[in-house]
Short mmCIF file of C-alpha atoms in Angstrom, two decimals:
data_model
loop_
_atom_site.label_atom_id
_atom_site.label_comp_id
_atom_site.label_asym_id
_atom_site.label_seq_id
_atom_site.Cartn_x
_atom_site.Cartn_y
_atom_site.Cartn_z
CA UNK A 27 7.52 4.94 -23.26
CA UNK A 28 10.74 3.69 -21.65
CA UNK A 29 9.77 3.71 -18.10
CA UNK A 30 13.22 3.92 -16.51
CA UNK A 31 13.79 7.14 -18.35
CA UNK A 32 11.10 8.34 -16.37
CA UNK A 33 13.40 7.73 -12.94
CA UNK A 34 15.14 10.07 -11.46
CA UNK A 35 18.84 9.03 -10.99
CA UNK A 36 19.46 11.55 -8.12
CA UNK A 37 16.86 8.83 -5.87
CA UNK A 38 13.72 10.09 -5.98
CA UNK A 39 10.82 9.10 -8.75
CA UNK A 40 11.22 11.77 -11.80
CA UNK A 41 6.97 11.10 -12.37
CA UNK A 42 5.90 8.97 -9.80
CA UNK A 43 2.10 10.00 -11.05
CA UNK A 44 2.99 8.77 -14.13
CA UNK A 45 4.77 5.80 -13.11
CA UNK A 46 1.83 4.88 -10.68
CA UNK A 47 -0.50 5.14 -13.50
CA UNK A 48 1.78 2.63 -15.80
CA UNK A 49 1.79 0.05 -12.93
CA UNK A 50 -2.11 0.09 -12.23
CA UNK A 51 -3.01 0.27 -15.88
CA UNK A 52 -0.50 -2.78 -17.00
CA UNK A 53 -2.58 -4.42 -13.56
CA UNK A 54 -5.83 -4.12 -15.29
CA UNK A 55 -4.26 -4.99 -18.45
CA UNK A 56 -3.19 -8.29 -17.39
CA UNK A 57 -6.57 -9.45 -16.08
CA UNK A 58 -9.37 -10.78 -18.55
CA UNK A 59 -11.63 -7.61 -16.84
CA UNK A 60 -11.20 -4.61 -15.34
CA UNK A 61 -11.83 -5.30 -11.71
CA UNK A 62 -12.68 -1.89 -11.36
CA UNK A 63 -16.34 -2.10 -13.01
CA UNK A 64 -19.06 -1.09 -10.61
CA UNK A 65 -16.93 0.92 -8.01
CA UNK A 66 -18.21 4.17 -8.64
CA UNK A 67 -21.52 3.26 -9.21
CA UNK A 68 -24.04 0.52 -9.27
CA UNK A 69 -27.02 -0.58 -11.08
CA UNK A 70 -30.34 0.78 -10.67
CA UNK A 71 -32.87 0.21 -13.75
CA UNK A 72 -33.20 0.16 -17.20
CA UNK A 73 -34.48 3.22 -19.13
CA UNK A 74 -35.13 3.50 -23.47
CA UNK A 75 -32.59 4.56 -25.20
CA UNK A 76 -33.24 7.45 -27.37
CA UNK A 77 -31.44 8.05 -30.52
CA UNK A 78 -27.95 9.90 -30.15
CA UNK A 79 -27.49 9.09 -26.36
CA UNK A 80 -24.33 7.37 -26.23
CA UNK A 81 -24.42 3.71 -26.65
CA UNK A 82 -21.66 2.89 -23.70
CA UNK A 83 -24.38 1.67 -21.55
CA UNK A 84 -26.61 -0.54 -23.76
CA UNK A 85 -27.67 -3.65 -22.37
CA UNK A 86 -27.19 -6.02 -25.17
CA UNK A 87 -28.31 -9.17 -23.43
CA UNK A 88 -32.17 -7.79 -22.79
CA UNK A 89 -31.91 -6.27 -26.65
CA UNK A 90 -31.45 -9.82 -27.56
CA UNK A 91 -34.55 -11.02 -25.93
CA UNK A 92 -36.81 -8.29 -26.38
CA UNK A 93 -35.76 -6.43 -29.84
CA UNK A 94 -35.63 -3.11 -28.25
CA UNK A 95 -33.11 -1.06 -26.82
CA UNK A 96 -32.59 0.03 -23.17
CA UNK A 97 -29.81 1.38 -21.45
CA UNK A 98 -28.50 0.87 -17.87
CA UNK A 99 -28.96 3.53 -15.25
CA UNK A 100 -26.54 3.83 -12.22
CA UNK A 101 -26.51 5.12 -8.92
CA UNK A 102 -23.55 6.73 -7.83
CA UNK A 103 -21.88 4.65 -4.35
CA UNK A 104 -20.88 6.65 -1.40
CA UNK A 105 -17.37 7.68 -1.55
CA UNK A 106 -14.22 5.71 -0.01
CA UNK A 107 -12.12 7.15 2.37
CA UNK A 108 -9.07 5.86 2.73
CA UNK A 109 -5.81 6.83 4.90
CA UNK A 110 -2.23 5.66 3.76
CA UNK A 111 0.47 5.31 6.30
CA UNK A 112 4.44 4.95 5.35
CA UNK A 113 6.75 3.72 7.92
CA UNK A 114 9.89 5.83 6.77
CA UNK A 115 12.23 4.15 9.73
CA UNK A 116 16.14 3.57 8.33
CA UNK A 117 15.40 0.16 7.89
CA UNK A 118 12.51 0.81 5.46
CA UNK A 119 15.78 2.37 3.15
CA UNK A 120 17.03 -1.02 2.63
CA UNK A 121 19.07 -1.62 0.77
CA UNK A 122 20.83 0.96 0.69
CA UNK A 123 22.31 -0.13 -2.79
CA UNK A 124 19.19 -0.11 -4.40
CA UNK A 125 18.17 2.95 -6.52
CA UNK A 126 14.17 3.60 -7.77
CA UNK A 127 14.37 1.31 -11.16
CA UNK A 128 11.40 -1.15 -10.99
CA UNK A 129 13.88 -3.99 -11.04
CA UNK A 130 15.92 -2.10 -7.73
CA UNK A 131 13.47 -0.42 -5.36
CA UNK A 132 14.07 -0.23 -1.68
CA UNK A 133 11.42 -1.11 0.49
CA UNK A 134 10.66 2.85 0.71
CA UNK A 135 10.61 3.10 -2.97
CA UNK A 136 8.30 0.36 -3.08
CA UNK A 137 5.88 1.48 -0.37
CA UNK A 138 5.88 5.03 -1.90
CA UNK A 139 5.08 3.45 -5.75
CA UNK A 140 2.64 1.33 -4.48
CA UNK A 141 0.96 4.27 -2.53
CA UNK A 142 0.93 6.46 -5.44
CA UNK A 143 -0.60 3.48 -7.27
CA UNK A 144 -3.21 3.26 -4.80
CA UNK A 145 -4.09 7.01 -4.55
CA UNK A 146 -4.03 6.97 -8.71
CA UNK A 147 -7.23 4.32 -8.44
CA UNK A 148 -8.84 6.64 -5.42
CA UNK A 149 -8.33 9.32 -7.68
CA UNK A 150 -10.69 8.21 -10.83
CA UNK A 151 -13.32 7.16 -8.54
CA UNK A 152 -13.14 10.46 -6.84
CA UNK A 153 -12.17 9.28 -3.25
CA UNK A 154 -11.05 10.93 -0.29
CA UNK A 155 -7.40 10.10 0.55
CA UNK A 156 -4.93 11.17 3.31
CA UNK A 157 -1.42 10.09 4.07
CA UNK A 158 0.60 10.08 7.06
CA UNK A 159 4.88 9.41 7.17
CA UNK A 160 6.47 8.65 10.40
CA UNK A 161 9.99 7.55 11.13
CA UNK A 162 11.16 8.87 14.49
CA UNK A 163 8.84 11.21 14.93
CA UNK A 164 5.28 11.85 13.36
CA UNK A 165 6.86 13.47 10.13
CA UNK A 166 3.75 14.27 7.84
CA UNK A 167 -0.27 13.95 8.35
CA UNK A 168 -2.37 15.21 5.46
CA UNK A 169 -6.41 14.50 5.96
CA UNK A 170 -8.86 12.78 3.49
CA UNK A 171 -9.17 14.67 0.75
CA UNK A 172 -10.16 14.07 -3.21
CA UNK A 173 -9.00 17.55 -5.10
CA UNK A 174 -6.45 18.06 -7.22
CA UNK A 175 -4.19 19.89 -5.44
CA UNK A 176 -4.61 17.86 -2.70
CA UNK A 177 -3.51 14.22 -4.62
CA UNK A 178 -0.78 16.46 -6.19
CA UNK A 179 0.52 17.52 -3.16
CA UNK A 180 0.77 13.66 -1.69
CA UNK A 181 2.33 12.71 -4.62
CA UNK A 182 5.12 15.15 -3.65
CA UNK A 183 5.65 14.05 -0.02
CA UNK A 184 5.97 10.82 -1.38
CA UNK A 185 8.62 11.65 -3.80
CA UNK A 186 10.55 13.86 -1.25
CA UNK A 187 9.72 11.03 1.41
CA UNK A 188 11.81 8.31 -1.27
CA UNK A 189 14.86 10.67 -1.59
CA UNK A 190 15.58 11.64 2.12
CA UNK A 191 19.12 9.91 3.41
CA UNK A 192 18.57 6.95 5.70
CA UNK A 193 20.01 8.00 9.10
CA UNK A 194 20.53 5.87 11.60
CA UNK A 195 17.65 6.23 14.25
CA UNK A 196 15.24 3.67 16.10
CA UNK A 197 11.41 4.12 15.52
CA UNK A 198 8.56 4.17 18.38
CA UNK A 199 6.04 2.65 15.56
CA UNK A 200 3.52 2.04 18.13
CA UNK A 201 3.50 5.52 19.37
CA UNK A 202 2.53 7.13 16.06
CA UNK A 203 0.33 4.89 15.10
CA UNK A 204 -1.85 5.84 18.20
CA UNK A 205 -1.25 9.54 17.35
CA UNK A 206 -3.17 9.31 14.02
CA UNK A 207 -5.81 6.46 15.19
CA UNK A 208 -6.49 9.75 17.46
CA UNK A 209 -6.84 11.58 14.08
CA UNK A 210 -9.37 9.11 11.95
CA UNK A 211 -12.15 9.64 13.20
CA UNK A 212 -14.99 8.88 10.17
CA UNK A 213 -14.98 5.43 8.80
CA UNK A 214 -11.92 4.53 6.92
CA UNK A 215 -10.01 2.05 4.59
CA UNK A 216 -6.46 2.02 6.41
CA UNK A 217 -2.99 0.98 4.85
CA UNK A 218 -0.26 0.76 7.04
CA UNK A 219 3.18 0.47 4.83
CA UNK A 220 6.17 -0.95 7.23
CA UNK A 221 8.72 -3.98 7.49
CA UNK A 222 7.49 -4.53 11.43
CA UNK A 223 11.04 -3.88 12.63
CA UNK A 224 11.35 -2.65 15.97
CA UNK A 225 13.52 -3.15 18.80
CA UNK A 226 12.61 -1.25 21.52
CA UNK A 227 9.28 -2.35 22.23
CA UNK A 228 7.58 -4.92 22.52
CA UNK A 229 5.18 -6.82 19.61
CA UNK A 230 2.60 -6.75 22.01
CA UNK A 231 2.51 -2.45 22.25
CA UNK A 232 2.63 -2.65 18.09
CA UNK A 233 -0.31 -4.47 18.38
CA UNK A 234 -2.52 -2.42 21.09
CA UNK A 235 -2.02 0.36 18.23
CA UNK A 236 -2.89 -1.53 15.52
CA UNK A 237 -6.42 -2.07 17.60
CA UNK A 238 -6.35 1.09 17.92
CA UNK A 239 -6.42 1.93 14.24
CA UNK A 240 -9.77 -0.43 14.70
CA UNK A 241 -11.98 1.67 16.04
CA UNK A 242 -14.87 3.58 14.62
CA UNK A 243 -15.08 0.76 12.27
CA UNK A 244 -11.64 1.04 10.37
CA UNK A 245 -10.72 -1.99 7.90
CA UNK A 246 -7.17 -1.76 8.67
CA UNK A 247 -4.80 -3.42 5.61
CA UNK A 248 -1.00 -4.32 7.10
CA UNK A 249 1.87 -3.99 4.21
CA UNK A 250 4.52 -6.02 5.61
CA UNK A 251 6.85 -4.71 3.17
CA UNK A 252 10.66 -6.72 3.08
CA UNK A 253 13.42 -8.27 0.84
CA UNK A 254 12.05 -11.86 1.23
CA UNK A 255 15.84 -12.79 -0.62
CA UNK A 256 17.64 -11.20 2.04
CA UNK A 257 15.79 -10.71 5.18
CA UNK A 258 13.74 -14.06 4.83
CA UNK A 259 15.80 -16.71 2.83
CA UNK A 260 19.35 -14.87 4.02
CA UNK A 261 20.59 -15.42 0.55
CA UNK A 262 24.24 -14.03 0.99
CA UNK A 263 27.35 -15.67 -0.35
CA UNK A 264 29.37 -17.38 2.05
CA UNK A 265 31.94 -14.65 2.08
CA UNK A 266 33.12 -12.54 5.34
CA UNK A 267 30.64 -10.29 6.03
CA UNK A 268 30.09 -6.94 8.14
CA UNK A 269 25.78 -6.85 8.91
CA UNK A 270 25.10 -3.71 10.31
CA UNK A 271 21.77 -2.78 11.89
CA UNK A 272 20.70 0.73 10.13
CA UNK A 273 18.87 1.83 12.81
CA UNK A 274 20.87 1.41 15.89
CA UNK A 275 24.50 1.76 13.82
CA UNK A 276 25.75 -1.88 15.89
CA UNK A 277 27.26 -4.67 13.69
CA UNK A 278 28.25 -7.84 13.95
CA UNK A 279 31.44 -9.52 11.13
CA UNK A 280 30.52 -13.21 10.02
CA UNK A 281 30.22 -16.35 7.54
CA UNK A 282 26.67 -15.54 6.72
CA UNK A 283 26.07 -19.66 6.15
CA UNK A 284 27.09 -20.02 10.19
CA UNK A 285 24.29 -18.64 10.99
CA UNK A 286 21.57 -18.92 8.13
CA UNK A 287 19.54 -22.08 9.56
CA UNK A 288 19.13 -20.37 12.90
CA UNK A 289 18.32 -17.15 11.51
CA UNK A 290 15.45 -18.47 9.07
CA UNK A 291 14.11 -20.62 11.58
CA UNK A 292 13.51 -17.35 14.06
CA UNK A 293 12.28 -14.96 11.39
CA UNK A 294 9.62 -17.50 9.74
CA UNK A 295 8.48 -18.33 13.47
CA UNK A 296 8.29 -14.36 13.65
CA UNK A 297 6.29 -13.65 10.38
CA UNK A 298 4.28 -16.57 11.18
CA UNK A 299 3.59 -14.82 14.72
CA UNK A 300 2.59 -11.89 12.78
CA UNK A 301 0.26 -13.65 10.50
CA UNK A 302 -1.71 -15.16 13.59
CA UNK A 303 -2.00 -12.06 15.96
CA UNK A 304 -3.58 -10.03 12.75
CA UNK A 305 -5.65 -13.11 12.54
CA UNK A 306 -6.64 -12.86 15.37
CA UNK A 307 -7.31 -8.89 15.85
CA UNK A 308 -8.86 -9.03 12.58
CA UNK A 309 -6.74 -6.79 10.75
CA UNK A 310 -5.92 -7.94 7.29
CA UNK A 311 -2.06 -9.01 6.84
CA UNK A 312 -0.51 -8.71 3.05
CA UNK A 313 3.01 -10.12 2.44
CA UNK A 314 4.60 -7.57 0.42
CA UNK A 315 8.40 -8.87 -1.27
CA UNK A 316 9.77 -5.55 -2.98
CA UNK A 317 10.78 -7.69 -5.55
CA UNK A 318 7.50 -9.50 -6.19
CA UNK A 319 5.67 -6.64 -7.68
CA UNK A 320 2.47 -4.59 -7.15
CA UNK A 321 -0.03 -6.95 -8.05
CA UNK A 322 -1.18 -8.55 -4.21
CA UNK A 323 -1.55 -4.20 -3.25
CA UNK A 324 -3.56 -3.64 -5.57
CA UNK A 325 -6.23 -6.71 -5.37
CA UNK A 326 -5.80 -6.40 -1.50
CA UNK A 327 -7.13 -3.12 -2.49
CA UNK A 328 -9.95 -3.95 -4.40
CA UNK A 329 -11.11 -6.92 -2.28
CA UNK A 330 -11.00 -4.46 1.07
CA UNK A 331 -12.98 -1.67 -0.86
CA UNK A 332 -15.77 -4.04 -1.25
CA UNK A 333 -16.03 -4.53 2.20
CA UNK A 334 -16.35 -1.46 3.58
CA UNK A 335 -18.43 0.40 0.91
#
């Protein structure tokens, strides 16, 4: 299958099931196991296997010391649930340029992939999932749920949230994340999608939400989701230059080497300010470059589900 077939040129994900499924499977393919073993269910006691039972479950191992068969009985874990939450701010639509090939996704095309990717995995061990979008206002809120329907219908919002035009608008992202801490209220596995850019409040306020996502026993994952080419290293030609900030609409015209030491200097002291206040309120921080693929989602994934199940 020719995966960028399967892309919608109009900007939205043709099958972003499908494509979610492609990107976890090629994950498991890559590692010697499947890290998934023994999330659904784990072991309780042997039992004799009687002719015709399927032999999926044989435990080879004790048939080699004792010359008899037995197979391995499970019991089934409690269920995961786990809330998603997409910052959908204009400056999650950067670029702008970029379109939803796996070698061009925006840093809303990447948070909605690696959501769907996420939700595909909830989905085969039948867990609960809900998602909420905000951008300037608090845009979409679905609850934990595991049907059908249900995963089908999140799939959709996060198609339609990848094709919406990036307008320029600020985002409160402190305010909504408050709003649905308010609306979590059994124990969840919480991932929080968004590039931290804010301007009109202060890191401190971003934070006091993010604690708030804490209670009731939350494991709360932050996605810090950027170009790390662009908005890290500032890796522009030395041409002239118009930057524009998408969500307020000002702009500044410059050399972009005239100002590239100072700017990396301030944004690594940033992310490295970011790094030690999640430290510190125990919330677990994931560096996620859109260009550096899925694979530190999804084994931030699997690491965090182990904790809280």
């Amino acid at each position: 299958m020719d995966l960028q077939k399967e892309l919608n040129k109009t900007g939205g994900f043709k099958n972003l099931a499908l494509l979610a499924k492609q990107v976890v499977e090629g994950f498991i393919a890559g590692m010697h196991k499947s890290p998934f073993h023994g999330f659904s269910a784990e072991f309780a006691e042997h039992k004799i296997y009687n002719p015709g039972e399927s032999t999926k479950h044989i435990d080879w191992k004790l048939y080699a010391k004792t010359d008899r068969l037995y197979t391995k009985r499970y019991d089934e874990e409690t269920n995961l649930r786990c809330h998603l939450i997409i910052d959908n701010s204009a400056s999650m639509h950067y670029p702008e340029s970029a379109g939803t090939t796996l070698e061009n996704l925006n840093k809303i095309a990447f948070s909605a992939l690696a959501s769907a990717s996420l939700m595909h995995i909830l989905k085969k061990q039948r867990d609960a999932v809900g998602l909420s979008v905000y951008s300037d206002q608090y845009d979409f809120y679905a609850p934990e749920k595991g049907s059908e329907r249900h995963h089908q219908m999140l799939i959709h919002k996060l198609n339609e949230t990848v094709m919406e035009k990036s307008e320029a608008k600020t985002t409160e992202t402190y305010r909504y994340l408050h709003q649905i801490a308010e609306k979590i209220h059994r124990r969840s596995l919480i991932f929080v999608f968004t590039d931290m850019f804010q301007s009109s409040e202060s890191d401190e306020k971003l934070f006091e939400a993010l604690r708030h996502l804490k209670h009731n026993k939350h494991e709360v994952v932050l996605f810090h989701v950027f170009d790390k080419s662009k908005e890290l290293s500032f890796d522009f030609d030395n041409k002239p230059k118009r930057f524009i900030d998408i969500e307020t609409g000002e702009h500044i015209n410059l050399y972009a080497d005239t100002v590239k030491n100072n700017y990396q200097t301030a944004v690594n002291a940033y992310f490295k300010d970011l790094r030690i206040k999640c430290g510190q309120y125990r919330i677990k921080y994931v560096e996620a470059d859109i260009n550096a693929g899925f694979d530190s989602i999804l084994t931030t994934y699997m690491i965090e589900r182990q904790k809280i199940i």
